[in-house]
C-alpha positions as semicolon CSV with decimal commas, in nm:
position;residue;x (nm);y (nm);z (nm)
1;M;3,348;3,265;2,842
2;K;2,983;3,170;2,787
3;A;2,839;3,164;2,439
4;S;2,588;3,440;2,525
5;T;2,873;3,662;2,653
6;R;3,075;3,601;2,337
7;Q;2,777;3,697;2,123
8;R;2,718;4,024;2,315
9;K;3,084;4,114;2,291
10;A;3,094;4,040;1,919
11;H;2,783;4,252;1,869
12;R;2,944;4,549;2,047
13;L;3,255;4,515;1,832
14;G;3,050;4,486;1,512
15;I;3,169;4,132;1,443
16;K;2,924;3,911;1,256
17;T;2,876;3,588;1,445
18;R;2,592;3,433;1,246
19;R;2,630;3,266;0,908
20;D;2,426;3,252;0,589
21;I;2,179;2,967;0,622
22;A;2,156;2,877;0,250
23;P;2,453;2,631;0,243
24;V;2,320;2,463;0,556
25;I;1,973;2,418;0,403
26;R;2,123;2,277;0,083
27;H;2,323;2,025;0,284
28;L;2,018;1,927;0,488
29;Q;1,819;1,872;0,169
30;L;2,098;1,645;0,046
31;L;2,096;1,451;0,372
32;R;1,715;1,414;0,362
33;R;1,745;1,201;0,049
34;T;1,873;0,916;0,261
35;M;1,814;1,015;0,624
36;S;1,522;1,114;0,846
37;I;1,532;1,435;1,050
38;H;1,578;1,230;1,366
39;E;1,882;1,055;1,213
40;I;2,032;1,388;1,105
41;A;1,975;1,540;1,451
42;E;2,139;1,242;1,620
43;A;2,440;1,250;1,386
44;A;2,484;1,626;1,441
45;S;2,432;1,600;1,820
46;M;2,142;1,845;1,793
47;D;1,774;1,832;1,879
48;Y;1,504;1,745;1,626
49;T;1,325;2,083;1,651
50;S;1,635;2,284;1,558
51;I;1,695;2,077;1,243
52;W;1,327;2,095;1,147
53;K;1,314;2,476;1,183
54;I;1,626;2,527;0,973
55;L;1,505;2,291;0,704
56;H;1,162;2,456;0,685
57;G;1,281;2,816;0,672
58;A;1,205;2,919;1,029
59;R;1,561;3,049;1,070
60;A;1,729;3,327;0,865
61;T;2,084;3,263;0,987
62;V;2,273;3,006;1,194
63;L;2,551;3,014;1,448
64;P;2,896;2,899;1,332
65;A;2,883;2,606;1,575
66;T;2,548;2,492;1,431
67;E;2,680;2,529;1,079
68;R;2,986;2,316;1,161
69;K;2,778;2,041;1,321
70;I;2,537;2,009;1,029
71;L;2,796;2,034;0,752
72;A;2,999;1,765;0,928
73;V;2,719;1,510;0,882
74;A;2,780;1,295;0,575
75;P;2,506;1,111;0,382
76;I;2,463;0,747;0,476
77;N;2,717;0,549;0,278
78;G;2,576;0,299;0,033
79;A;2,224;0,444;0,044
80;L;2,045;0,351;-0,277
81;L;1,734;0,462;-0,455
82;L;1,508;0,163;-0,511
83;D;1,234;0,078;-0,756
84;S;0,907;0,186;-0,596
85;T;0,689;-0,089;-0,747
86;G;0,639;-0,276;-0,419
87;S;0,573;0,042;-0,221
88;R;0,329;0,169;-0,483
89;R;0,139;-0,159;-0,477
90;R;0,120;-0,148;-0,097
91;V;-0,023;0,205;-0,097
92;Q;-0,272;0,106;-0,367
93;A;-0,370;-0,210;-0,178
94;L;-0,441;-0,006;0,133
95;A;-0,656;0,228;-0,077
96;T;-0,884;-0,064;-0,166
97;A;-0,975;-0,079;0,203
98;G;-1,027;0,297;0,224
99;W;-0,687;0,420;0,347
100;T;-0,599;0,749;0,181
101;G;-0,250;0,833;0,058
102;E;-0,246;1,126;0,299
103;E;-0,312;0,902;0,597
104;V;-0,051;0,650;0,485
105;G;0,191;0,942;0,451
106;R;0,115;1,059;0,804
107;Q;0,172;0,710;0,940
108;V;0,503;0,679;0,755
109;A;0,615;1,024;0,868
110;A;0,533;0,939;1,230
111;R;0,754;0,631;1,211
112;R;1,039;0,832;1,055
113;G;1,006;1,120;1,301
114;D;0,919;1,361;1,021
115;A;0,630;1,600;0,973
116;W;0,541;1,468;0,628
117;A;0,621;1,187;0,381
118;N;0,593;1,221;0,002
119;I;0,357;0,936;-0,092
120;T;0,271;1,106;-0,424
121;R;0,626;1,030;-0,534
122;V;0,558;0,662;-0,465
123;L;0,231;0,653;-0,662
124;K;0,403;0,820;-0,959
125;G;0,646;0,528;-0,975
126;Q;0,957;0,734;-0,899
127;R;1,256;0,576;-0,727
128;I;1,263;0,604;-0,348
129;T;1,508;0,548;-0,065
130;A;1,539;0,212;0,105
131;S;1,437;0,366;0,437
132;L;1,110;0,501;0,291
133;A;1,035;0,164;0,131
134;H;1,098;-0,007;0,465
135;E;0,862;0,228;0,652
136;I;0,585;0,189;0,392
137;A;0,613;-0,190;0,423
138;A;0,579;-0,162;0,803
139;V;0,277;0,070;0,778
140;Y;0,123;-0,167;0,521
141;V;0,133;-0,451;0,775
142;D;-0,004;-0,232;1,056
143;L;-0,296;-0,080;0,864
144;Q;-0,416;-0,414;0,731
145;Q;-0,518;-0,496;1,087
146;Q;-0,720;-0,174;1,125
147;A;-1,031;-0,021;0,971
148;P;-0,996;0,327;0,820
149;P;-1,210;0,608;0,963
150;P;-1,549;0,632;0,784
151;T;-1,484;0,962;0,609
152;T;-1,563;1,100;0,266
153;A;-1,191;1,087;0,181
154;S;-1,183;0,718;0,273
155;K;-1,483;0,647;0,050
156;R;-1,322;0,832;-0,240
157;A;-0,996;0,642;-0,193
158;K;-1,184;0,315;-0,219
159;E;-1,376;0,427;-0,527
160;R;-1,053;0,539;-0,692
161;A;-0,896;0,201;-0,620
162;Q;-1,190;0,021;-0,781
163;R;-1,185;0,246;-1,088
164;N;-0,816;0,176;-1,140
165;R;-0,853;-0,194;-1,054
166;W;-0,589;-0,178;-0,783
167;A;-0,529;-0,516;-0,621
168;P;-0,611;-0,555;-0,249
169;P;-0,370;-0,712;0,004
170;A;-0,524;-1,058;-0,041
171;A;-0,412;-1,061;-0,406
172;W;-0,048;-1,024;-0,298
173;E;-0,037;-1,276;-0,013
174;T;0,109;-1,556;-0,224
175;V;0,285;-1,331;-0,476
176;N;0,607;-1,131;-0,439
177;I;0,464;-0,781;-0,422
178;D;0,809;-0,627;-0,484
179;D;0,868;-0,815;-0,809
180;P;0,787;-0,576;-1,099
181;D;0,700;-0,874;-1,322
182;A;0,463;-1,036;-1,071
183;L;0,086;-1,021;-1,121
184;P;-0,176;-1,010;-0,845
185;D;-0,360;-1,335;-0,768
186;W;-0,719;-1,220;-0,808
187;S;-0,852;-1,568;-0,746
188;A;-0,748;-1,525;-0,381
189;V;-0,966;-1,215;-0,340
190;L;-1,307;-1,292;-0,191
191;C;-1,624;-1,087;-0,187
192;E;-1,610;-0,820;0,085
193;F;-1,967;-0,899;0,194
194;A;-1,911;-1,085;0,520
195;A;-2,175;-1,351;0,451
196;C;-2,026;-1,438;0,112
197;S;-1,710;-1,625;0,017
198;R;-1,721;-1,614;-0,362
199;P;-1,416;-1,488;-0,553
200;V;-1,440;-1,151;-0,724
201;K;-1,336;-1,036;-1,067
202;P;-1,038;-0,795;-1,101
203;G;-1,112;-0,449;-0,966
204;R;-1,433;-0,555;-0,792
205;A;-1,506;-0,548;-0,419
206;L;-1,819;-0,765;-0,448
207;C;-1,883;-1,085;-0,640
208;E;-2,126;-1,066;-0,930
209;A;-2,418;-1,208;-0,730
210;C;-2,377;-0,967;-0,439
211;D;-2,316;-0,672;-0,669
212;K;-2,636;-0,757;-0,859
213;Q;-2,832;-0,774;-0,535
214;R;-2,694;-0,441;-0,413
215;R;-2,782;-0,267;-0,738
216;K;-3,129;-0,423;-0,733
217;R;-3,215;-0,364;-0,367
218;G;-2,981;-0,076;-0,282
219;T;-2,841;-0,267;0,015
220;L;-2,716;-0,612;0,114
221;D;-2,883;-0,603;0,456
222;G;-3,074;-0,924;0,512
223;Y;-2,932;-1,087;0,200
224;T;-2,804;-1,443;0,233
225;P;-2,589;-1,554;-0,061
226;A;-2,651;-1,904;-0,186
227;R;-2,414;-2,076;-0,424
228;N;-2,590;-2,328;-0,644
229;G;-2,409;-2,598;-0,840
230;S;-2,369;-2,398;-1,160
231;A;-2,233;-2,094;-0,974
232;L;-1,987;-2,318;-0,788
233;V;-1,865;-2,468;-1,114
234;E;-1,832;-2,122;-1,271
235;D;-1,620;-2,002;-0,981
236;A;-1,412;-2,321;-0,987
237;L;-1,343;-2,287;-1,359
238;W;-1,237;-1,924;-1,319
239;I;-0,999;-2,005;-1,033
240;S;-0,849;-2,300;-1,220
241;Q;-0,782;-2,080;-1,521
242;Q;-0,625;-1,807;-1,308
243;Q;-0,404;-2,046;-1,111
244;G;-0,337;-2,312;-1,372
245;W;-0,483;-2,581;-1,145
246;S;-0,628;-2,864;-1,351
247;L;-0,976;-2,978;-1,251
248;R;-0,896;-3,310;-1,416
249;E;-0,649;-3,387;-1,137
250;E;-0,749;-3,454;-0,778
251;N;-0,477;-3,229;-0,640
252;G;-0,600;-2,943;-0,858
253;R;-0,960;-2,998;-0,750
254;Q;-0,850;-3,004;-0,384
255;L;-0,671;-2,670;-0,420
256;V;-0,974;-2,513;-0,591
257;A;-1,209;-2,650;-0,324
258;E;-0,993;-2,502;-0,046
259;R;-0,988;-2,165;-0,223
260;L;-1,369;-2,172;-0,255
261;G;-1,420;-2,282;0,104
262;V;-1,608;-2,601;0,013
263;T;-1,531;-2,969;0,054
264;L;-1,369;-3,166;-0,225
265;D;-1,676;-3,393;-0,233
266;A;-1,913;-3,097;-0,286
267;L;-1,701;-2,960;-0,569
268;E;-1,671;-3,298;-0,740
269;R;-2,049;-3,354;-0,724
270;S;-2,112;-3,016;-0,885
271;L;-1,853;-3,082;-1,156
272;Y;-2,006;-3,425;-1,222
273;R;-2,359;-3,279;-1,260
274;H;-2,224;-2,998;-1,477
275;T;-2,047;-3,246;-1,707
276;N;-2,358;-3,466;-1,740
277;T;-2,578;-3,163;-1,810
278;Q;-2,344;-3,049;-2,085
279;A;-2,337;-3,399;-2,234
280;E;-2,718;-3,426;-2,231
281;S;-2,750;-3,083;-2,391
282;L;-2,504;-3,179;-2,666
283;A;-2,685;-3,510;-2,727
284;G;-3,018;-3,327;-2,756
285;K;-2,877;-3,088;-3,016
286;E;-2,733;-3,378;-3,218
287;A;-3,067;-3,563;-3,208
288;R;-3,241;-3,260;-3,360
C-alpha cells in the first residue's frame, strides 16, 4: 500500500498519522551543535530542504517515518567545543581589509551548506565547534586573495578594525594565530599605500609619513614616499625592538634590512651616519 493511500485511509478512520514536531526540532538543534544541515540530511537519508524547513519552523507536524529518521541520527562522537581565539583573530584580520562579519558568515555558511553562520558568537570569544573553526580558517585563506566590495559596510568594517587595533593577516604570518598567548608581529605589517614599504604602528593602515601626507593633502594621489637616512634608522630601531633582533650583530641587521626591503649595505650606511651624528651632537653639548 502506498504512503498516500495509507494516509487517506487513516484520515477516514480518524487515526492521527502525524506527530508533534517539537521533539524533532529539539533533536535537530542538538545535532546542529556539531553537524551541518547537509551532514544531518545525509545521516537521516533525507533531503536538505526538508531538514531546513523543519528546523526553521516551516512545518507544524511531521510524519512518523520522518520522525524516526531524524531521531535516529546521533551527534558526531567526540565532537568538541574549541577555544575561538584563532577564529576570532581571523575574522578580525579580514575586517582590516574591509570584509564584514556578515559576509564572512555568508561565506562560511555556503561552505557548510547552511543558510547562516553565527560569526557574532566567534567575535564574542565563545567556544565553537571544530567544524566551524575549520570553515572559518578556509574562508580566511580564500578571502585574503580577494578584494571586498567597495560598500559602506566594508568601509565601516575597516574603520572598526582600526579603532580596535585589530591585527591584519600579515601580522599573523609568522605567528601561531591559534595560540591564545601569541602576539601579532606588527613589524611585519607594511603601509597599505602601494608605493610605500614602511612598517606601520599597531592599529594603523598607513605609516606615519603617508598618514601625515593624507591628512595634509586629503589624498595620496601623486605622492611618492621617500625614506631618508633618519627615517630608515627609526624604522630599523622599531623593528629590532619588536623582534629582538640586535643591530649590533650582522645577522640581526640582515633580518631588519630584509624586513625593510633595503640592502644590508644601505642600512649599515644609515646606521653609521646616525651613530656619528649622535656622537657629534653629544660632543658639542659637552664642549658647551
